PDB file of C-alpha atoms in Angstrom:
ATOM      1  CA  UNK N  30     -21.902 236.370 -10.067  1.00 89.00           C
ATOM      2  CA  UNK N  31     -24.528 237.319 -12.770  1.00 97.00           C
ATOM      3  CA  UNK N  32     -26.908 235.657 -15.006  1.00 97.00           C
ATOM      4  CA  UNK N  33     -24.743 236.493 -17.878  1.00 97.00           C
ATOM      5  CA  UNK N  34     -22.056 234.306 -16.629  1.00 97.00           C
ATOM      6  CA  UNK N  35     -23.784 231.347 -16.151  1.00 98.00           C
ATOM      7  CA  UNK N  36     -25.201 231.183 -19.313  1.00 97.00           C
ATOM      8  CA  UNK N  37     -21.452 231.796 -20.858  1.00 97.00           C
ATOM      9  CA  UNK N  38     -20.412 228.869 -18.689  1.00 97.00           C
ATOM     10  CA  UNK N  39     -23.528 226.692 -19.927  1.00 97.00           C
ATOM     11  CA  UNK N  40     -22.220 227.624 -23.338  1.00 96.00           C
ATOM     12  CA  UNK N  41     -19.034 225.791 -22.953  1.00 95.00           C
ATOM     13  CA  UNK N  42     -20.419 222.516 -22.743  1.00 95.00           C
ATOM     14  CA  UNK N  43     -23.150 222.951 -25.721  1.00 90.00           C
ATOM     15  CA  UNK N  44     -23.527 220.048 -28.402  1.00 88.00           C
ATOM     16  CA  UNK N  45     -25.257 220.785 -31.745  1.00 87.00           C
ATOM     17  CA  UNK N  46     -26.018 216.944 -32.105  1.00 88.00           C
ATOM     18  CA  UNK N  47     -27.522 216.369 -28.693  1.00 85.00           C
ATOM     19  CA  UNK N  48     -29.564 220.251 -29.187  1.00 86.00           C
ATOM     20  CA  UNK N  49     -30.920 218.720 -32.278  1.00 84.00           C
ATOM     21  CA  UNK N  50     -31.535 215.094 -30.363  1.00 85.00           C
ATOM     22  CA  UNK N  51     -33.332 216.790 -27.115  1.00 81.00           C
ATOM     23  CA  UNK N  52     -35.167 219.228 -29.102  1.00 79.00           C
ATOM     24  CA  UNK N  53     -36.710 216.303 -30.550  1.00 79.00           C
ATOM     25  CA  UNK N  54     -37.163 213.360 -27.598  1.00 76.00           C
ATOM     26  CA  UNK N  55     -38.556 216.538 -25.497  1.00 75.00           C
ATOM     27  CA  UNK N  56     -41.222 217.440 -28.010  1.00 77.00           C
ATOM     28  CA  UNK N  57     -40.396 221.271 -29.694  1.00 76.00           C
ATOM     29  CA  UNK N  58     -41.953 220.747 -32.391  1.00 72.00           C
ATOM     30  CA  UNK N  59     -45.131 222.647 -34.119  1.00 76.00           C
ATOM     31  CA  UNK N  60     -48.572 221.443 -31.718  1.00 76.00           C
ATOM     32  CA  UNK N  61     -46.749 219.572 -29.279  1.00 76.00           C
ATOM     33  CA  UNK N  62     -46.482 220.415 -25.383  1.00 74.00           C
ATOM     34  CA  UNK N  63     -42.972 222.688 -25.651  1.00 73.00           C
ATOM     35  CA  UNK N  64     -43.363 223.788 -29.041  1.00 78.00           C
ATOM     36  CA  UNK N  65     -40.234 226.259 -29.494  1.00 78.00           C
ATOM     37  CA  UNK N  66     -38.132 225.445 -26.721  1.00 85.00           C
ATOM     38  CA  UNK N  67     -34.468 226.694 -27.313  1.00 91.00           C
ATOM     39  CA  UNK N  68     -31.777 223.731 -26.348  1.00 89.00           C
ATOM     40  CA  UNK N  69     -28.266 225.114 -26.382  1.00 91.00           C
ATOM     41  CA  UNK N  70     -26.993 220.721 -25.696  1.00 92.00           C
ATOM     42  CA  UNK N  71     -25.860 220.681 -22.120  1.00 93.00           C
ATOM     43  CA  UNK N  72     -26.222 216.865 -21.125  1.00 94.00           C
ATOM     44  CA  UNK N  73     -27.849 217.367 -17.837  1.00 94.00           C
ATOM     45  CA  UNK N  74     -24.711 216.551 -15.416  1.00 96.00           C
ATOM     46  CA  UNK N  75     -22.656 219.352 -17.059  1.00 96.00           C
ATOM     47  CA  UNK N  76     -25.962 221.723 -16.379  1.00 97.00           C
ATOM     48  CA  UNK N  77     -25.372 220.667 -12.592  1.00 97.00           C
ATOM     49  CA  UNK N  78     -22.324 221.390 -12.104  1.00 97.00           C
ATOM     50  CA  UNK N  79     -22.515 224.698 -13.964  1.00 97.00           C
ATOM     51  CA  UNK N  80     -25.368 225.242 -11.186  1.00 97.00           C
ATOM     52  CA  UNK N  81     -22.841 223.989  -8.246  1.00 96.00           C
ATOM     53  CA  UNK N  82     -20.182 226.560  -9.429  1.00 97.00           C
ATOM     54  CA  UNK N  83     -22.771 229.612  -9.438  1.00 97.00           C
ATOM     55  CA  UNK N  84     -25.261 228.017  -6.235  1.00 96.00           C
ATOM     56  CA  UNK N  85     -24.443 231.422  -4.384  1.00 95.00           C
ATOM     57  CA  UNK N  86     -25.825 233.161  -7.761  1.00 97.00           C
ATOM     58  CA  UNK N  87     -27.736 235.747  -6.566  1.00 97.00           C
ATOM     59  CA  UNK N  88     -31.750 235.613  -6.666  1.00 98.00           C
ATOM     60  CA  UNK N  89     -32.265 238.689  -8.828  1.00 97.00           C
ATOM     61  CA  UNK N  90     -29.642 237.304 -11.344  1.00 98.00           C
ATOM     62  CA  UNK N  91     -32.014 233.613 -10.772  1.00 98.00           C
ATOM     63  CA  UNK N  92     -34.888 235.746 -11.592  1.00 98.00           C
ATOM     64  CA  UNK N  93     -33.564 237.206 -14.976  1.00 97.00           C
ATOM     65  CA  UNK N  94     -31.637 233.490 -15.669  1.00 98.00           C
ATOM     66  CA  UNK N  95     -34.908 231.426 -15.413  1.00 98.00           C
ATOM     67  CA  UNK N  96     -37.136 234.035 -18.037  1.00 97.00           C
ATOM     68  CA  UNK N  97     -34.714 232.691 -20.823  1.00 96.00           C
ATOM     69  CA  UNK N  98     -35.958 230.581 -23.744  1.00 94.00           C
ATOM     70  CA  UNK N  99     -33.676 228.470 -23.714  1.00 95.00           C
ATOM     71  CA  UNK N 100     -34.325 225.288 -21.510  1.00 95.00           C
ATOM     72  CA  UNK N 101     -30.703 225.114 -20.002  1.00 96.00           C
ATOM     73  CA  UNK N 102     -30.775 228.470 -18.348  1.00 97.00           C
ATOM     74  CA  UNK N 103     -33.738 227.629 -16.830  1.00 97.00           C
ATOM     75  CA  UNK N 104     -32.986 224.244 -15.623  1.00 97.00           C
ATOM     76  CA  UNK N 105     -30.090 225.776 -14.209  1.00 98.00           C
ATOM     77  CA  UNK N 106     -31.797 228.108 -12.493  1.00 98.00           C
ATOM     78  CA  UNK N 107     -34.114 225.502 -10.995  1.00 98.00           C
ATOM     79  CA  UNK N 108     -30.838 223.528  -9.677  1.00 98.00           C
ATOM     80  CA  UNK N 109     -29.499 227.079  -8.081  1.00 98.00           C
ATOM     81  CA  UNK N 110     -32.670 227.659  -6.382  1.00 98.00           C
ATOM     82  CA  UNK N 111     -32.749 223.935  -4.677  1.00 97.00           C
ATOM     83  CA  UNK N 112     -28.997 225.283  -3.586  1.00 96.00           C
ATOM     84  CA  UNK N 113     -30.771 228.344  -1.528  1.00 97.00           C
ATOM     85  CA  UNK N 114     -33.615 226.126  -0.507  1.00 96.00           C
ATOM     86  CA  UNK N 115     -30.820 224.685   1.733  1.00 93.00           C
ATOM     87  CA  UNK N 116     -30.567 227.870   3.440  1.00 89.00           C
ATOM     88  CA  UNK N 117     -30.943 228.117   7.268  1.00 89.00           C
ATOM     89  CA  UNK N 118     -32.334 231.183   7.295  1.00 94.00           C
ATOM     90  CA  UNK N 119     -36.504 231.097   6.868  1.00 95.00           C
ATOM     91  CA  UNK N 120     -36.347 234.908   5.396  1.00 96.00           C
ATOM     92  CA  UNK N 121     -34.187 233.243   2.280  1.00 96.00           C
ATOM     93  CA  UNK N 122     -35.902 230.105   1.554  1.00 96.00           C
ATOM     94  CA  UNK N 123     -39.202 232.268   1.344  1.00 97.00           C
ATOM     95  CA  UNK N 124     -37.856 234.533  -1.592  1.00 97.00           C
ATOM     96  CA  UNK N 125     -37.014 231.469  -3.550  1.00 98.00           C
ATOM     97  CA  UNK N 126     -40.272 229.996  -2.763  1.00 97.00           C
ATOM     98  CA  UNK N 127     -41.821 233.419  -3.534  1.00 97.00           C
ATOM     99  CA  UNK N 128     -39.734 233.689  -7.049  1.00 98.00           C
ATOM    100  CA  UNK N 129     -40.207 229.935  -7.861  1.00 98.00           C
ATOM    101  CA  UNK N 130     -44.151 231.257  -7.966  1.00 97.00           C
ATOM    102  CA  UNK N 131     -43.569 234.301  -9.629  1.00 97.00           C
ATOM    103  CA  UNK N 132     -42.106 232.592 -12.577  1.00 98.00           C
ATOM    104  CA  UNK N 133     -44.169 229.076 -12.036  1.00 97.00           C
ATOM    105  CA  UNK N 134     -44.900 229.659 -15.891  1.00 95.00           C
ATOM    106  CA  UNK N 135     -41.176 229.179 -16.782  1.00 96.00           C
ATOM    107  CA  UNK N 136     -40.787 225.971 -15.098  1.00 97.00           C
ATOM    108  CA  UNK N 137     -42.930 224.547 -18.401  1.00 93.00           C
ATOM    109  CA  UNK N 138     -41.565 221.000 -19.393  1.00 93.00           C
ATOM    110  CA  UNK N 139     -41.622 218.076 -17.382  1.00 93.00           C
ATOM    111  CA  UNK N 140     -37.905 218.057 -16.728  1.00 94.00           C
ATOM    112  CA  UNK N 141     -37.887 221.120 -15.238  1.00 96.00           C
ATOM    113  CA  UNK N 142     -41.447 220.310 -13.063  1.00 97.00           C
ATOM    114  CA  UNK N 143     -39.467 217.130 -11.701  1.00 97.00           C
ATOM    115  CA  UNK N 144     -36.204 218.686 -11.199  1.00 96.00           C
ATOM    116  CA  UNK N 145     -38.060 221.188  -8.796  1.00 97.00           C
ATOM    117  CA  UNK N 146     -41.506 220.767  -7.596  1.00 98.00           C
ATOM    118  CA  UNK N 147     -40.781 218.956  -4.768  1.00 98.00           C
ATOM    119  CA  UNK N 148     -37.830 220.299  -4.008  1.00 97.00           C
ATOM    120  CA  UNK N 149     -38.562 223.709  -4.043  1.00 98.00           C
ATOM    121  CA  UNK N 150     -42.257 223.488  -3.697  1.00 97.00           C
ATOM    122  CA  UNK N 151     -43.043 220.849  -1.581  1.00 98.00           C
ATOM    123  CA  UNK N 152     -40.000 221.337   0.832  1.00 96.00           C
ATOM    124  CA  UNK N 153     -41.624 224.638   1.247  1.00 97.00           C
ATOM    125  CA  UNK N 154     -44.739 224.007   2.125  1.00 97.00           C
ATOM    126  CA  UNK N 155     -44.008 221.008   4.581  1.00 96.00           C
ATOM    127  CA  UNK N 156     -44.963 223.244   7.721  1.00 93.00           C
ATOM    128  CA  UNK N 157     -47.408 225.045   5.869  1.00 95.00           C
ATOM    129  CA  UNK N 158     -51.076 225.753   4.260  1.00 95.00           C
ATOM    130  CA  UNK N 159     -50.897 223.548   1.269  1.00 95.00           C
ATOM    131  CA  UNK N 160     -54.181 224.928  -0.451  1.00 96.00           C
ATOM    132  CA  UNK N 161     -51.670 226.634  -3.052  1.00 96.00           C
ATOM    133  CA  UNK N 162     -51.430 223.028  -4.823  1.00 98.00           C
ATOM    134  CA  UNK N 163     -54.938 222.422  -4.631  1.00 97.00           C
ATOM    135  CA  UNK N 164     -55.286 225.254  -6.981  1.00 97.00           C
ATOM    136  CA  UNK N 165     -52.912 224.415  -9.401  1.00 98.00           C
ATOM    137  CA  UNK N 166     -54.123 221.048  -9.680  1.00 98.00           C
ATOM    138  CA  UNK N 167     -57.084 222.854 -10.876  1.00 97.00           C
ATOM    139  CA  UNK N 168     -54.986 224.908 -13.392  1.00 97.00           C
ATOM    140  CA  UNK N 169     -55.966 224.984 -17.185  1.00 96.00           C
ATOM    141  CA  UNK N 170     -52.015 225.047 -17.560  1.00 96.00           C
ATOM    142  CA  UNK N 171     -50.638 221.158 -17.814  1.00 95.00           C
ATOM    143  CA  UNK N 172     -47.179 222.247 -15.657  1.00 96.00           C
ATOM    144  CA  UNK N 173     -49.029 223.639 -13.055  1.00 98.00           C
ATOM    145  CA  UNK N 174     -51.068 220.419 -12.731  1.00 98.00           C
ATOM    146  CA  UNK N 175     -47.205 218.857 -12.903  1.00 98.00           C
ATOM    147  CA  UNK N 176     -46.062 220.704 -10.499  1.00 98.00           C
ATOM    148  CA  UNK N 177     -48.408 220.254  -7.818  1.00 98.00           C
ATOM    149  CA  UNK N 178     -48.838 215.936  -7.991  1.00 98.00           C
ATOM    150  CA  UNK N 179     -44.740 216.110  -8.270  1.00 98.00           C
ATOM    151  CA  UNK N 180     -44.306 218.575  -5.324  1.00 98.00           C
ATOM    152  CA  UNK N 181     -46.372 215.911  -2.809  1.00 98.00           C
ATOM    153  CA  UNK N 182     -43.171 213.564  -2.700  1.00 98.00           C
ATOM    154  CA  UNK N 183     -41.609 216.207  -0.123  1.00 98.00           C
ATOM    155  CA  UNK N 184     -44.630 215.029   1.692  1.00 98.00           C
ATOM    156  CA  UNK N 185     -44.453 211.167   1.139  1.00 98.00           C
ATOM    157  CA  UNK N 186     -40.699 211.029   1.890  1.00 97.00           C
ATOM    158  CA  UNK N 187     -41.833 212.263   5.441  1.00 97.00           C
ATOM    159  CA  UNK N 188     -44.799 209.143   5.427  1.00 97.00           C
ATOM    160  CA  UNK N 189     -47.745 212.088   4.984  1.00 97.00           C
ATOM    161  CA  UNK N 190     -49.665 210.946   2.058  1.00 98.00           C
ATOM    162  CA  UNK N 191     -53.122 213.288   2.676  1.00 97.00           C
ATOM    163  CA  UNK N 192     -52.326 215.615  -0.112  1.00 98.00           C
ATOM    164  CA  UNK N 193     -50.365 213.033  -2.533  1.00 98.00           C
ATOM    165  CA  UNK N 194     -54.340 210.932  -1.971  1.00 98.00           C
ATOM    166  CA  UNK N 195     -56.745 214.503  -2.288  1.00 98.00           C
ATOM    167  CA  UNK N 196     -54.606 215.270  -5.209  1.00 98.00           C
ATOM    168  CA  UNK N 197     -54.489 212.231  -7.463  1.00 98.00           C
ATOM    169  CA  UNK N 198     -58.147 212.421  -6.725  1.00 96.00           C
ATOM    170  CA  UNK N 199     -58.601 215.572  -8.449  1.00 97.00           C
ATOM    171  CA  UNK N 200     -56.606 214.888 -11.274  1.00 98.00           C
ATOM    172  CA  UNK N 201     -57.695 211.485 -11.700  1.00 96.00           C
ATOM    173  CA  UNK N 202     -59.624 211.854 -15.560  1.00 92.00           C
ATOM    174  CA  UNK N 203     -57.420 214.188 -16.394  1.00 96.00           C
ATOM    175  CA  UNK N 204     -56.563 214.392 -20.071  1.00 95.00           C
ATOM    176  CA  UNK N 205     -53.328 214.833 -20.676  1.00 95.00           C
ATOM    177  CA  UNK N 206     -51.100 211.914 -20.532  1.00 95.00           C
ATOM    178  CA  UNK N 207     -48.028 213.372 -18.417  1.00 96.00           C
ATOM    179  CA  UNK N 208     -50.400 213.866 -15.914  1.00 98.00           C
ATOM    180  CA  UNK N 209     -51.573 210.383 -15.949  1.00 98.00           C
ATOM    181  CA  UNK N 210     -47.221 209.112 -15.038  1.00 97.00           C
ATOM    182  CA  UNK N 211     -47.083 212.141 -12.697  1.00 98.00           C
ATOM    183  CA  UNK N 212     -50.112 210.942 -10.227  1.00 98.00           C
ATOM    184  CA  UNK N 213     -49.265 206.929 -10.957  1.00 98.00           C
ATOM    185  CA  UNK N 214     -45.690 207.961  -9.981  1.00 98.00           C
ATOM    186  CA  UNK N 215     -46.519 209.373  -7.169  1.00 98.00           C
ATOM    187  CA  UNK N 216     -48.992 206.851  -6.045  1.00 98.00           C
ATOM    188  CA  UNK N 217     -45.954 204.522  -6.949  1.00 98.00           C
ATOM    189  CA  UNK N 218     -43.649 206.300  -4.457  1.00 98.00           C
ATOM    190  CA  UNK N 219     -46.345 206.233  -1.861  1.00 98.00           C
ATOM    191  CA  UNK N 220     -46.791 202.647  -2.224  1.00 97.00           C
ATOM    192  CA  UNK N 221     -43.007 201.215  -1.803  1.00 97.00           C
ATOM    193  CA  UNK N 222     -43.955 202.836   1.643  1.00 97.00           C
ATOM    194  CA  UNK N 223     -47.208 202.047   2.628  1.00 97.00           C
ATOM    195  CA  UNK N 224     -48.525 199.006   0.034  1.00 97.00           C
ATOM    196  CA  UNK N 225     -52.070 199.457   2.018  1.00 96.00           C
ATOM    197  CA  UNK N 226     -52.314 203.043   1.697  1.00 97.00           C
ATOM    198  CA  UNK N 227     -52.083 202.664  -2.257  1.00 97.00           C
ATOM    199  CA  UNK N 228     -54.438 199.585  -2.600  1.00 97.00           C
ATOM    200  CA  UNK N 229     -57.095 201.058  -0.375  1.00 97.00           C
ATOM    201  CA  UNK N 230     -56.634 204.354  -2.826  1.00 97.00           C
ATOM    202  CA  UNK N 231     -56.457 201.730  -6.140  1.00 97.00           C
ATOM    203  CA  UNK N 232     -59.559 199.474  -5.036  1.00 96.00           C
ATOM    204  CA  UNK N 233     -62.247 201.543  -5.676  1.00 96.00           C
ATOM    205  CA  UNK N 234     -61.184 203.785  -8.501  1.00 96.00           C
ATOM    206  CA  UNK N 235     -58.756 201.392 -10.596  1.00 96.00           C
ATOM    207  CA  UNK N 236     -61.057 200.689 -13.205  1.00 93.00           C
ATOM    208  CA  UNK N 237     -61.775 204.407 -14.011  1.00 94.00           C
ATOM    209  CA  UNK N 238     -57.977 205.180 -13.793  1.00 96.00           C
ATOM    210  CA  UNK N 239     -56.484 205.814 -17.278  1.00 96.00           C
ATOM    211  CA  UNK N 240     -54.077 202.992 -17.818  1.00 95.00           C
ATOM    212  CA  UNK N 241     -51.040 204.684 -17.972  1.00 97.00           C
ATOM    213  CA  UNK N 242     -51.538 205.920 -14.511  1.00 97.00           C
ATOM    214  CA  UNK N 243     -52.431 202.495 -13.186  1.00 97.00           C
ATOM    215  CA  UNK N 244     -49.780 201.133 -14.907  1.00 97.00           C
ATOM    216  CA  UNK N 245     -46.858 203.814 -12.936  1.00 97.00           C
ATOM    217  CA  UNK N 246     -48.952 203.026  -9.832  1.00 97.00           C
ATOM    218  CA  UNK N 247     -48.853 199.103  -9.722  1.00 97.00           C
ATOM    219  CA  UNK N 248     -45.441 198.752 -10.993  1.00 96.00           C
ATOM    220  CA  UNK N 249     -43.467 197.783  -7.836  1.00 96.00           C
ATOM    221  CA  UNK N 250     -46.222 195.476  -6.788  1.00 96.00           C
ATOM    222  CA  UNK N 251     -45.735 191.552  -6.848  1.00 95.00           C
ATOM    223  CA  UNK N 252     -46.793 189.916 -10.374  1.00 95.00           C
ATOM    224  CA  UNK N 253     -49.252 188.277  -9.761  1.00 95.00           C
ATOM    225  CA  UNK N 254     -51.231 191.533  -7.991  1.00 96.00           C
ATOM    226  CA  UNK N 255     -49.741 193.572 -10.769  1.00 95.00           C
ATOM    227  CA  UNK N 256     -51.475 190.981 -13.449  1.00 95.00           C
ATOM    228  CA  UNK N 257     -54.738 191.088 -11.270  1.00 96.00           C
ATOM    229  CA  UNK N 258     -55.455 194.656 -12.027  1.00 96.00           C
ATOM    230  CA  UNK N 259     -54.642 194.765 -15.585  1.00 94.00           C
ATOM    231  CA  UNK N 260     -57.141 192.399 -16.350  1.00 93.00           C
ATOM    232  CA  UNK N 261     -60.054 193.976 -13.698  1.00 92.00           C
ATOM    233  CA  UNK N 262     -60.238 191.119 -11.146  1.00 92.00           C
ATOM    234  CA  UNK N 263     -59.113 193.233  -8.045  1.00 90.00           C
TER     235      UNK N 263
END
């Protein structure tokens, strides 16, 4: 199997129409946050089961796939790599750990951060130091901040919300707006789990939280709690 085949196989199922529509919805244009993206139109269930066919794709051929410019290829790659995280052998899933790092600055729009972090990422790093995301939350680069709020839900799945907390405290005035729904998601997920872990978090800091976060944070709460921090009266 080689990169070169996947991307012929990716080919197959392009659309001009829907290139044209996703170039635009995910922001390629000139100043915004994936400004010259490539989109060849693969509809993202086609791109997964291009990455089923080729999951034994080898990770030097993953390596070369995921450098491309166009977005496909590298989602792709992204859905391959999940396929060897589920590798029973500890050697294996630390080269795709190691090569999801090496080419962290590939893995640059929020589709790809979500389609990965925590898959690769945080599955990772479950039994392990997790200082790495501490430092990308303190990344000038936006996906890096992406990637490590998004790669906590590994973590919150298992009920271990110390790093999903630290980390949503870090990033909490951040600037940029798809970090604000990446930590309210998160503190979202954490809450349809433990309601008290995200109120105590929410209480003191809600009404310094840019809205868009509080807004993804609240959302599965009851209406009438919901309602009560919108309008400051928590």
């Amino acid at each position: 199997m080689t990169a070169k085949q996947v991307k012929a196989a990716l080919a197959k199922h392009g659309e001009a129409g829907y290139a044209e529509r996703a170039a635009s919805f995910l922001k390629t244009g000139p100043g915004e946050y994936a400004e010259g993206d490539v989109f060849l139109g693969v509809r993202v269930p086609d791109t997964r089961r291009v990455a089923k066919t080729f999951h034994e794709l080898p990770l030097s051929q993953c390596d070369r796939l995921i450098q491309s410019e166009v977005h496909e290829h590298r989602l792709c790659t992204l859905f391959i790599l999940i396929h060897h995280m589920k590798s029973r052998d500890p050697a294996h899933r630390k080269a795709v750990f190691d090569l999801y790092v090496k080419r962290i600055d590939h893995v640059n729009h929020w589709d790809l951060v979500d389609s990965s972090a925590h898959h690769i990422a945080g599955e990772y790093l479950l039994d392990r130091s997790r200082s790495r995301l501490d430092r990308w939350a303190k990344a000038r680069s936006l996906w890096r901040r992406r990637i490590a709020m998004v790669a906590t839900y590994a973590f919150i799945k298992r009920d271990d919300f110390a790093d999903t907390l630290r980390l949503a405290d870090t990033l909490l005035e951040d600037n940029e707006d798809l970090i604000h729904k990446a930590v309210g998601w998160m503190l979202r997920e954490m809450g349809n789990r433990d309601v008290t872990e995200l109120e105590t978090f929410l209480k003191p800091r809600y009404g310094r939280m840019p809205r868009t976060m509080l807004r993804y944070a609240i959302e599965r709460l009851p209406e009438k709690r919901r309602r009560a921090y919108i309008e400051g009266r928590v």
